[in-house]
Amino acid sequence: MKNKPGKVVSLGLQHVLAMYAGAVLVPLIVGGMLKLTPAQLGYLIAADLLTCGIATLLQVWKNRFFGIGLPVVLGCSFTAVFPMITIGQQFGMSAIYGAVITSGLFVVLISGWFGKLAQFFPPVVTGSVVTIIGITLVPVAMNNIAGGQGSPDFGNLSNLALGFGVLALIILLNRFTTGFIQAISVLLGLVGGTAAAALMGKVNFTAVADASWFNMVTPFYFGMPTFHASAILTMMIVAIVSLVESTGVFMALGQICGRELTKEDLAKGYRAEGLASILGGVFNSFPYTTFSQNVGLVQLSKIRTRDVIVAAGLLLIGLGMVPKFAAIATIIPTPVLGGAMVAMFGMVIASGIKMLGRVDFSSNENLLIIACSVALGMGVTVVPEFFAKLPSMLRIVFENGIVAGSLTAIVLNIIFNFKRVPHSAVSQNEADRIQKVS
């Protein structure tokens, strides 16, 4: 039985609200760290919302070449935030989009045989990578709570009160509410924090007043993309980790919708994400992956039809064409953002730990993989000049903490675990051999 148009739109709006905080936080964080002007930041948010909508429609539209056809919403993963900031600070905005486009093309090319590549990315590797990324994001959140690095009122009591007040509100909403309210707790925390900041005189509405009501997102707004080896390698690793996470989301949605997913279905899903990332690079937004928070909303609402997600995609596209609406997000004070970031970035770390929870910790080899990759990834991040004396080709690879940590995890996993007979099996084989001899 088909849903009525009004109900479809309202359910689609629910999905937009559930992912909205995550969708706008990414451009706010990246744009803020890269010192974009209010106009550039407004464009970045509008481009992100519009491309989120297009990416969602690409995934829902199941056809011969791409689209998994499940009720899934796409957005930029927080896993990509710190890598993009690092690339932007080192090479400029154009290098971010060169890396995003290349990583999207990479995903499209490997989509058919990603299952074979996935054996190099078991939980011990992906969990370590996501944990490294999450930990590297935490200083950004703490600096923002204090008012933003370099701000004249850094560490003021009013900034700390706003930041930790937002965090407290998000925690309370998660403790005392359920369902949809809990799903949008971060969004409500941002709204509540901004309202409190407005009463304190810390909100400037000029950007909203100056923004136009309608504008089309233009390709290559920040200039033509440039391509740098370390930036491309970083985003490729992020893309692979995102594919591993997306596989879990696809499988969960398949179960909810009572649909058996084939290898071809998964390949189409990966291909849609790759195309969405290419589009993100062209429109100067972000790489895109499935938003897991919307899976819970599908389960909660019991509505599993694709028309609801189509409505959500169209609403996102509409929001992306209204700069005045996008500009509202730019007035959120830095301490308010910081409070929400602690919760969101903490969830990235928690996701990494959750992945590591599937690892056999009785194995010293697995412990060594985690220890060395996390330590090296954090070490290079904290001491960026560590590899300054290396030849330029090697420095390109190792000067980025996420790449250094990820490559360490991948190589050590191959050394210790790839096609290795488990200890129990070795012991049993040895016992059988002794028994035959005797």
CSV table of C-alpha atoms in Angstrom, one decimal:
chain,number,residue,atom,x,y,z
A,1,MET,CA,0.0,0.0,0.0
A,2,LYS,CA,1.5,3.4,-1.0
A,3,ASN,CA,1.9,6.2,1.5
A,4,LYS,CA,0.1,9.5,1.0
A,5,PRO,CA,2.2,12.4,-0.3
A,6,GLY,CA,1.9,14.4,2.9
A,7,LYS,CA,3.0,11.5,5.0
A,8,VAL,CA,5.9,10.7,2.6
A,9,VAL,CA,7.1,14.3,2.9
A,10,SER,CA,6.9,14.4,6.7
A,11,LEU,CA,8.7,11.1,7.0
A,12,GLY,CA,11.3,12.4,4.5
A,13,LEU,CA,11.7,15.5,6.7
A,14,GLN,CA,12.3,13.3,9.7
A,15,HIS,CA,15.2,11.6,7.9
A,16,VAL,CA,16.6,15.1,7.0
A,17,LEU,CA,16.4,16.3,10.6
A,18,ALA,CA,18.1,13.0,11.8
A,19,MET,CA,21.1,13.6,9.7
A,20,TYR,CA,21.1,17.4,9.5
A,21,ALA,CA,23.5,18.1,12.4
A,22,GLY,CA,26.0,15.6,11.0
A,23,ALA,CA,25.6,17.1,7.5
A,24,VAL,CA,26.2,20.7,8.5
A,25,LEU,CA,28.9,20.0,11.2
A,26,VAL,CA,31.3,18.7,8.6
A,27,PRO,CA,31.5,21.9,6.4
A,28,LEU,CA,31.4,24.0,9.6
A,29,ILE,CA,34.4,22.2,11.0
A,30,VAL,CA,36.4,21.9,7.8
A,31,GLY,CA,35.6,25.5,6.7
A,32,GLY,CA,36.4,26.9,10.2
A,33,MET,CA,39.7,25.2,10.4
A,34,LEU,CA,40.7,26.3,6.9
A,35,LYS,CA,39.7,30.0,7.7
A,36,LEU,CA,37.0,30.3,5.1
A,37,THR,CA,35.1,33.6,4.8
A,38,PRO,CA,31.4,33.6,5.9
A,39,ALA,CA,30.3,33.6,2.2
A,40,GLN,CA,32.6,30.7,1.4
A,41,LEU,CA,31.4,28.8,4.4
A,42,GLY,CA,27.8,29.4,3.4
A,43,TYR,CA,28.6,28.0,-0.1
A,44,LEU,CA,30.3,25.0,1.4
A,45,ILE,CA,27.2,24.2,3.5
A,46,ALA,CA,24.8,24.7,0.6
A,47,ALA,CA,27.0,22.5,-1.7
A,48,ASP,CA,27.1,19.8,0.9
A,49,LEU,CA,23.3,19.7,1.5
A,50,LEU,CA,22.6,19.7,-2.3
A,51,THR,CA,25.2,17.0,-3.0
A,52,CYS,CA,23.9,14.9,0.0
A,53,GLY,CA,20.5,15.0,-1.7
A,54,ILE,CA,21.9,14.0,-5.1
A,55,ALA,CA,24.1,11.2,-3.6
A,56,THR,CA,21.1,9.8,-1.7
A,57,LEU,CA,19.0,9.7,-4.9
A,58,LEU,CA,21.9,7.9,-6.7
A,59,GLN,CA,21.9,5.2,-4.1
A,60,VAL,CA,18.1,4.8,-3.9
A,61,TRP,CA,17.8,4.7,-7.7
A,62,LYS,CA,18.6,1.0,-8.4
A,63,ASN,CA,19.6,0.4,-12.0
A,64,ARG,CA,21.9,-1.8,-14.0
A,65,PHE,CA,25.1,0.1,-13.1
A,66,PHE,CA,24.7,1.7,-9.6
A,67,GLY,CA,22.4,2.1,-6.7
A,68,ILE,CA,21.6,-0.5,-4.0
A,69,GLY,CA,17.9,0.4,-3.9
A,70,LEU,CA,17.6,0.4,-0.1
A,71,PRO,CA,16.2,3.2,2.1
A,72,VAL,CA,19.6,4.7,2.8
A,73,VAL,CA,20.6,8.4,3.2
A,74,LEU,CA,24.2,9.5,2.3
A,75,GLY,CA,26.3,12.2,3.9
A,76,CYS,CA,29.9,13.0,4.6
A,77,SER,CA,31.5,10.7,7.2
A,78,PHE,CA,33.4,12.2,10.2
A,79,THR,CA,36.1,9.8,9.3
A,80,ALA,CA,37.0,12.1,6.4
A,81,VAL,CA,37.0,15.4,8.5
A,82,PHE,CA,40.6,15.4,9.9
A,83,PRO,CA,42.2,14.1,6.7
A,84,MET,CA,40.5,16.9,4.7
A,85,ILE,CA,41.6,19.5,7.2
A,86,THR,CA,45.2,18.2,7.0
A,87,ILE,CA,45.2,18.2,3.2
A,88,GLY,CA,43.7,21.7,3.1
A,89,GLN,CA,46.2,23.1,5.5
A,90,GLN,CA,49.2,21.5,3.7
A,91,PHE,CA,48.2,21.9,0.0
A,92,GLY,CA,45.1,24.1,-0.1
A,93,MET,CA,41.4,23.6,-0.8
A,94,SER,CA,42.0,22.5,-4.4
A,95,ALA,CA,44.1,19.5,-3.2
A,96,ILE,CA,41.1,18.3,-1.1
A,97,TYR,CA,38.9,18.1,-4.2
A,98,GLY,CA,41.6,16.5,-6.3
A,99,ALA,CA,41.9,13.8,-3.7
A,100,VAL,CA,38.1,13.4,-3.3
A,101,ILE,CA,37.6,13.0,-7.0
A,102,THR,CA,40.4,10.5,-7.3
A,103,SER,CA,39.2,8.5,-4.3
A,104,GLY,CA,35.7,8.4,-5.8
A,105,LEU,CA,37.0,7.2,-9.1
A,106,PHE,CA,39.0,4.6,-7.2
A,107,VAL,CA,35.9,3.3,-5.5
A,108,VAL,CA,34.0,3.0,-8.8
A,109,LEU,CA,36.9,1.0,-10.3
A,110,ILE,CA,37.3,-1.4,-7.3
A,111,SER,CA,33.5,-1.8,-6.6
A,112,GLY,CA,33.2,-5.0,-8.5
A,113,TRP,CA,35.9,-6.8,-6.6
A,114,PHE,CA,36.0,-5.0,-3.2
A,115,GLY,CA,35.1,-8.3,-1.5
A,116,LYS,CA,38.6,-9.6,-2.4
A,117,LEU,CA,40.3,-6.3,-1.3
A,118,ALA,CA,38.3,-6.4,2.0
A,119,GLN,CA,40.5,-9.2,3.3
A,120,PHE,CA,43.3,-6.7,3.8
A,121,PHE,CA,40.9,-4.6,6.0
A,122,PRO,CA,39.7,-6.8,8.9
A,123,PRO,CA,38.4,-5.2,12.1
A,124,VAL,CA,42.0,-5.0,13.5
A,125,VAL,CA,42.9,-2.7,10.7
A,126,THR,CA,39.7,-0.6,10.2
A,127,GLY,CA,39.2,-0.3,14.0
A,128,SER,CA,42.8,1.0,14.4
A,129,VAL,CA,42.3,3.5,11.5
A,130,VAL,CA,39.0,4.9,12.8
A,131,THR,CA,40.4,5.1,16.3
A,132,ILE,CA,43.4,7.1,15.1
A,133,ILE,CA,41.1,9.5,13.1
A,134,GLY,CA,38.8,9.9,16.1
A,135,ILE,CA,41.6,10.7,18.5
A,136,THR,CA,43.2,13.2,16.2
A,137,LEU,CA,39.9,15.0,16.0
A,138,VAL,CA,39.5,15.6,19.8
A,139,PRO,CA,41.9,18.6,20.0
A,140,VAL,CA,39.8,20.4,17.4
A,141,ALA,CA,36.7,20.0,19.6
A,142,MET,CA,38.5,21.1,22.8
A,143,ASN,CA,39.9,24.2,21.1
A,144,ASN,CA,36.5,25.1,19.9
A,145,ILE,CA,34.8,24.7,23.3
A,146,ALA,CA,37.4,27.3,24.6
A,147,GLY,CA,36.4,29.7,21.8
A,148,GLY,CA,38.6,28.6,18.9
A,149,GLN,CA,42.4,28.5,18.6
A,150,GLY,CA,43.8,32.1,18.6
A,151,SER,CA,40.6,33.8,19.6
A,152,PRO,CA,41.0,36.7,22.1
A,153,ASP,CA,38.5,35.2,24.6
A,154,PHE,CA,40.0,31.7,24.5
A,155,GLY,CA,39.1,29.8,27.6
A,156,ASN,CA,36.6,32.4,28.9
A,157,LEU,CA,34.1,31.0,31.5
A,158,SER,CA,31.2,31.9,29.2
A,159,ASN,CA,32.7,29.9,26.3
A,160,LEU,CA,33.3,26.9,28.6
A,161,ALA,CA,29.8,27.2,30.0
A,162,LEU,CA,28.3,27.2,26.4
A,163,GLY,CA,30.4,24.3,25.2
A,164,PHE,CA,29.9,22.0,28.2
A,165,GLY,CA,26.2,23.1,28.4
A,166,VAL,CA,25.6,21.8,24.9
A,167,LEU,CA,27.4,18.6,25.7
A,168,ALA,CA,25.3,18.2,28.9
A,169,LEU,CA,22.1,18.8,26.9
A,170,ILE,CA,23.0,16.2,24.3
A,171,ILE,CA,23.8,13.7,27.2
A,172,LEU,CA,20.5,14.4,29.0
A,173,LEU,CA,18.4,14.0,25.8
A,174,ASN,CA,20.1,10.7,25.2
A,175,ARG,CA,19.4,9.6,28.8
A,176,PHE,CA,15.8,10.7,29.2
A,177,THR,CA,14.3,10.6,25.6
A,178,THR,CA,13.9,7.8,23.1
A,179,GLY,CA,13.1,7.4,19.4
A,180,PHE,CA,13.2,10.4,17.1
A,181,ILE,CA,14.0,13.0,19.8
A,182,GLN,CA,17.0,11.0,20.8
A,183,ALA,CA,18.0,10.6,17.1
A,184,ILE,CA,18.1,14.4,16.7
A,185,SER,CA,19.7,15.1,20.1
A,186,VAL,CA,22.8,16.8,18.5
A,187,LEU,CA,20.7,19.0,16.4
A,188,LEU,CA,18.6,20.0,19.4
A,189,GLY,CA,21.8,20.6,21.4
A,190,LEU,CA,23.1,23.0,18.6
A,191,VAL,CA,19.7,24.9,18.6
A,192,GLY,CA,19.6,25.2,22.4
A,193,GLY,CA,23.2,26.3,22.6
A,194,THR,CA,22.8,28.9,19.8
A,195,ALA,CA,19.7,30.3,21.6
A,196,ALA,CA,21.6,30.6,24.9
A,197,ALA,CA,24.5,32.2,23.0
A,198,ALA,CA,22.1,34.7,21.4
A,199,LEU,CA,20.9,35.7,24.9
A,200,MET,CA,24.5,36.3,25.9
A,201,GLY,CA,25.1,38.5,22.8
A,202,LYS,CA,27.4,36.0,21.1
A,203,VAL,CA,25.4,35.5,17.9
A,204,ASN,CA,25.9,37.6,14.8
A,205,PHE,CA,23.0,37.4,12.3
A,206,THR,CA,24.6,39.5,9.6
A,207,ALA,CA,25.5,36.4,7.4
A,208,VAL,CA,21.8,35.4,7.3
A,209,ALA,CA,20.6,38.9,6.4
A,210,ASP,CA,23.2,39.2,3.6
A,211,ALA,CA,22.6,35.7,2.1
A,212,SER,CA,20.3,35.4,-1.0
A,213,TRP,CA,17.2,33.3,-1.1
A,214,PHE,CA,18.2,31.3,-4.2
A,215,ASN,CA,21.4,30.3,-5.8
A,216,MET,CA,22.7,27.3,-7.8
A,217,VAL,CA,25.8,25.5,-6.7
A,218,THR,CA,28.6,25.9,-9.3
A,219,PRO,CA,31.3,23.4,-10.2
A,220,PHE,CA,34.8,24.1,-9.0
A,221,TYR,CA,33.8,27.1,-6.9
A,222,PHE,CA,37.2,27.0,-5.0
A,223,GLY,CA,39.2,26.5,-8.2
A,224,MET,CA,40.3,23.6,-10.4
A,225,PRO,CA,41.4,20.5,-8.4
A,226,THR,CA,45.1,19.8,-7.9
A,227,PHE,CA,46.5,16.3,-7.2
A,228,HIS,CA,49.1,15.4,-4.6
A,229,ALA,CA,50.2,11.8,-3.9
A,230,SER,CA,49.9,11.8,-0.1
A,231,ALA,CA,46.5,13.6,-0.2
A,232,ILE,CA,45.2,11.0,-2.7
A,233,LEU,CA,46.5,8.1,-0.7
A,234,THR,CA,44.9,9.5,2.5
A,235,MET,CA,41.5,9.8,0.9
A,236,MET,CA,41.8,6.4,-0.7
A,237,ILE,CA,42.3,4.8,2.7
A,238,VAL,CA,39.4,6.8,4.1
A,239,ALA,CA,37.3,5.6,1.2
A,240,ILE,CA,38.1,2.0,1.9
A,241,VAL,CA,37.3,2.3,5.6
A,242,SER,CA,34.0,4.0,4.6
A,243,LEU,CA,33.2,1.1,2.2
A,244,VAL,CA,33.8,-1.4,5.1
A,245,GLU,CA,31.4,0.6,7.3
A,246,SER,CA,28.8,0.9,4.5
A,247,THR,CA,28.9,-2.8,4.0
A,248,GLY,CA,27.7,-3.2,7.6
A,249,VAL,CA,24.9,-0.6,7.0
A,250,PHE,CA,23.8,-2.3,3.8
A,251,MET,CA,23.6,-5.7,5.5
A,252,ALA,CA,21.6,-4.3,8.4
A,253,LEU,CA,19.2,-2.5,6.1
A,254,GLY,CA,18.9,-5.7,4.0
A,255,GLN,CA,17.8,-7.6,7.1
A,256,ILE,CA,15.3,-4.8,8.2
A,257,CYS,CA,13.8,-4.8,4.7
A,258,GLY,CA,13.8,-8.6,4.4
A,259,ARG,CA,16.0,-8.5,1.3
A,260,GLU,CA,18.9,-10.9,0.5
A,261,LEU,CA,21.7,-8.8,-0.8
A,262,THR,CA,23.9,-10.2,-3.6
A,263,LYS,CA,27.5,-9.3,-4.5
A,264,GLU,CA,26.1,-7.4,-7.5
A,265,ASP,CA,23.8,-5.4,-5.1
A,266,LEU,CA,26.8,-4.5,-2.9
A,267,ALA,CA,28.9,-3.6,-6.0
A,268,LYS,CA,26.2,-1.2,-7.1
A,269,GLY,CA,26.0,0.3,-3.7
A,270,TYR,CA,29.8,0.9,-3.6
A,271,ARG,CA,29.7,2.3,-7.2
A,272,ALA,CA,26.9,4.8,-6.2
A,273,GLU,CA,29.1,6.0,-3.3
A,274,GLY,CA,32.1,6.4,-5.7
A,275,LEU,CA,30.0,8.4,-8.1
A,276,ALA,CA,28.7,10.6,-5.2
A,277,SER,CA,32.2,11.3,-4.1
A,278,ILE,CA,33.3,12.3,-7.7
A,279,LEU,CA,30.2,14.6,-7.7
A,280,GLY,CA,31.3,16.0,-4.3
A,281,GLY,CA,34.7,16.8,-5.6
A,282,VAL,CA,33.3,18.6,-8.7
A,283,PHE,CA,30.9,20.7,-6.6
A,284,ASN,CA,33.6,21.3,-4.0
A,285,SER,CA,31.8,19.5,-1.2
A,286,PHE,CA,32.8,16.2,0.3
A,287,PRO,CA,33.2,12.4,-0.2
A,288,TYR,CA,29.9,10.6,0.7
A,289,THR,CA,29.0,7.4,2.5
A,290,THR,CA,25.9,5.9,4.2
A,291,PHE,CA,24.6,7.6,7.3
A,292,SER,CA,24.1,4.9,10.0
A,293,GLN,CA,21.9,7.1,12.2
A,294,ASN,CA,19.2,6.9,9.5
A,295,VAL,CA,19.1,3.1,9.7
A,296,GLY,CA,17.8,3.4,13.3
A,297,LEU,CA,15.1,5.8,12.0
A,298,VAL,CA,14.0,3.2,9.4
A,299,GLN,CA,13.7,0.6,12.2
A,300,LEU,CA,11.9,3.1,14.4
A,301,SER,CA,9.3,4.3,11.9
A,302,LYS,CA,8.7,0.8,10.3
A,303,ILE,CA,8.6,2.6,7.0
A,304,ARG,CA,10.9,0.9,4.6
A,305,THR,CA,9.8,2.2,1.2
A,306,ARG,CA,12.2,4.1,-1.0
A,307,ASP,CA,9.8,7.0,-1.7
A,308,VAL,CA,10.4,8.4,1.7
A,309,ILE,CA,14.2,8.5,1.1
A,310,VAL,CA,13.5,10.1,-2.4
A,311,ALA,CA,11.5,12.8,-0.6
A,312,ALA,CA,14.4,13.3,1.9
A,313,GLY,CA,16.9,13.6,-1.1
A,314,LEU,CA,14.7,16.1,-2.8
A,315,LEU,CA,14.3,18.1,0.4
A,316,LEU,CA,18.1,18.2,0.8
A,317,ILE,CA,18.5,19.4,-2.8
A,318,GLY,CA,16.0,22.1,-2.1
A,319,LEU,CA,17.8,23.2,1.1
A,320,GLY,CA,21.1,23.4,-0.8
A,321,MET,CA,19.6,25.9,-3.3
A,322,VAL,CA,18.6,28.3,-0.5
A,323,PRO,CA,21.8,30.1,0.7
A,324,LYS,CA,19.9,32.0,3.4
A,325,PHE,CA,19.0,28.7,5.0
A,326,ALA,CA,22.5,27.4,4.7
A,327,ALA,CA,23.8,30.7,6.3
A,328,ILE,CA,21.8,30.0,9.5
A,329,ALA,CA,24.3,27.2,10.3
A,330,THR,CA,27.2,29.7,10.0
A,331,ILE,CA,26.0,31.7,13.0
A,332,ILE,CA,26.4,28.9,15.4
A,333,PRO,CA,29.1,30.1,17.9
A,334,THR,CA,32.4,28.2,18.0
A,335,PRO,CA,32.0,27.0,21.7
A,336,VAL,CA,28.5,25.6,20.8
A,337,LEU,CA,30.0,23.7,17.9
A,338,GLY,CA,32.8,22.5,20.2
A,339,GLY,CA,30.3,21.0,22.6
A,340,ALA,CA,28.6,19.0,19.9
A,341,MET,CA,32.0,18.0,18.4
A,342,VAL,CA,33.0,16.3,21.6
A,343,ALA,CA,30.0,14.0,21.4
A,344,MET,CA,30.3,13.5,17.6
A,345,PHE,CA,34.1,12.9,17.6
A,346,GLY,CA,33.8,10.8,20.7
A,347,MET,CA,31.4,8.6,18.7
A,348,VAL,CA,34.1,8.2,16.0
A,349,ILE,CA,36.5,6.9,18.6
A,350,ALA,CA,33.7,4.7,20.1
A,351,SER,CA,33.1,3.3,16.5
A,352,GLY,CA,36.7,2.4,16.2
A,353,ILE,CA,36.7,0.7,19.6
A,354,LYS,CA,33.5,-1.1,18.6
A,355,MET,CA,35.3,-2.4,15.5
A,356,LEU,CA,38.2,-3.5,17.6
A,357,GLY,CA,35.7,-5.3,19.9
A,358,ARG,CA,35.5,-8.0,17.1
A,359,VAL,CA,39.3,-8.6,17.3
A,360,ASP,CA,40.8,-11.6,19.1
A,361,PHE,CA,42.7,-9.9,21.9
A,362,SER,CA,44.2,-13.2,23.1
A,363,SER,CA,46.5,-12.8,20.1
A,364,ASN,CA,49.7,-10.9,20.9
A,365,GLU,CA,50.0,-10.2,17.1
A,366,ASN,CA,46.7,-8.4,17.0
A,367,LEU,CA,47.7,-6.4,20.1
A,368,LEU,CA,51.0,-5.4,18.4
A,369,ILE,CA,49.1,-4.3,15.2
A,370,ILE,CA,46.9,-2.0,17.2
A,371,ALA,CA,49.7,-0.7,19.5
A,372,CYS,CA,52.1,0.1,16.7
A,373,SER,CA,49.6,1.6,14.3
A,374,VAL,CA,47.9,3.8,16.8
A,375,ALA,CA,51.2,4.9,18.4
A,376,LEU,CA,52.8,5.7,15.1
A,377,GLY,CA,49.7,7.4,13.7
A,378,MET,CA,49.4,9.6,16.8
A,379,GLY,CA,53.2,10.1,17.0
A,380,VAL,CA,53.4,11.6,13.5
A,381,THR,CA,50.4,13.7,14.2
A,382,VAL,CA,51.9,15.2,17.4
A,383,VAL,CA,55.4,15.5,16.0
A,384,PRO,CA,54.8,16.3,12.3
A,385,GLU,CA,58.5,17.1,11.6
A,386,PHE,CA,59.5,13.5,12.7
A,387,PHE,CA,60.2,12.4,9.1
A,388,ALA,CA,61.4,15.8,7.8
A,389,LYS,CA,64.9,14.3,6.9
A,390,LEU,CA,63.5,11.5,4.7
A,391,PRO,CA,63.7,11.7,0.9
A,392,SER,CA,60.7,13.6,-0.5
A,393,MET,CA,59.0,10.5,-2.0
A,394,LEU,CA,59.0,8.7,1.4
A,395,ARG,CA,58.1,11.9,3.3
A,396,ILE,CA,55.0,12.2,1.1
A,397,VAL,CA,53.8,8.9,2.5
A,398,PHE,CA,54.8,9.1,6.1
A,399,GLU,CA,54.3,12.8,7.0
A,400,ASN,CA,50.5,12.2,7.4
A,401,GLY,CA,49.7,10.4,10.7
A,402,ILE,CA,46.6,8.8,9.4
A,403,VAL,CA,48.4,7.3,6.4
A,404,ALA,CA,51.4,6.3,8.5
A,405,GLY,CA,49.2,4.6,11.0
A,406,SER,CA,47.0,3.0,8.4
A,407,LEU,CA,49.9,1.6,6.4
A,408,THR,CA,51.4,0.2,9.6
A,409,ALA,CA,48.2,-1.6,10.4
A,410,ILE,CA,47.8,-3.0,6.9
A,411,VAL,CA,51.4,-4.2,6.6
A,412,LEU,CA,51.5,-5.7,10.1
A,413,ASN,CA,48.2,-7.5,9.5
A,414,ILE,CA,49.6,-9.0,6.3
A,415,ILE,CA,52.8,-10.1,8.2
A,416,PHE,CA,50.9,-11.6,11.2
A,417,ASN,CA,47.5,-12.7,9.9
A,418,PHE,CA,47.3,-13.1,6.1
A,419,LYS,CA,46.7,-16.7,5.1
A,420,ARG,CA,48.1,-17.8,8.4
A,421,VAL,CA,47.0,-21.1,10.0
A,422,PRO,CA,45.5,-20.4,13.5
A,423,HIS,CA,47.6,-21.7,16.5
A,424,SER,CA,44.9,-24.2,17.4
A,425,ALA,CA,45.0,-25.7,13.9
A,426,VAL,CA,48.8,-25.9,14.1
A,427,SER,CA,48.6,-27.6,17.4
A,428,GLN,CA,46.1,-30.1,16.1
A,429,ASN,CA,48.1,-30.8,13.0
A,430,GLU,CA,51.2,-31.4,15.2
A,431,ALA,CA,49.2,-33.8,17.4
A,432,ASP,CA,48.0,-35.7,14.4
A,433,ARG,CA,51.5,-36.0,13.1
A,434,ILE,CA,52.8,-37.3,16.4
A,435,GLN,CA,50.0,-39.8,16.6
A,436,LYS,CA,50.8,-41.2,13.1
A,437,VAL,CA,54.5,-41.5,14.0
A,438,SER,CA,53.8,-43.3,17.2
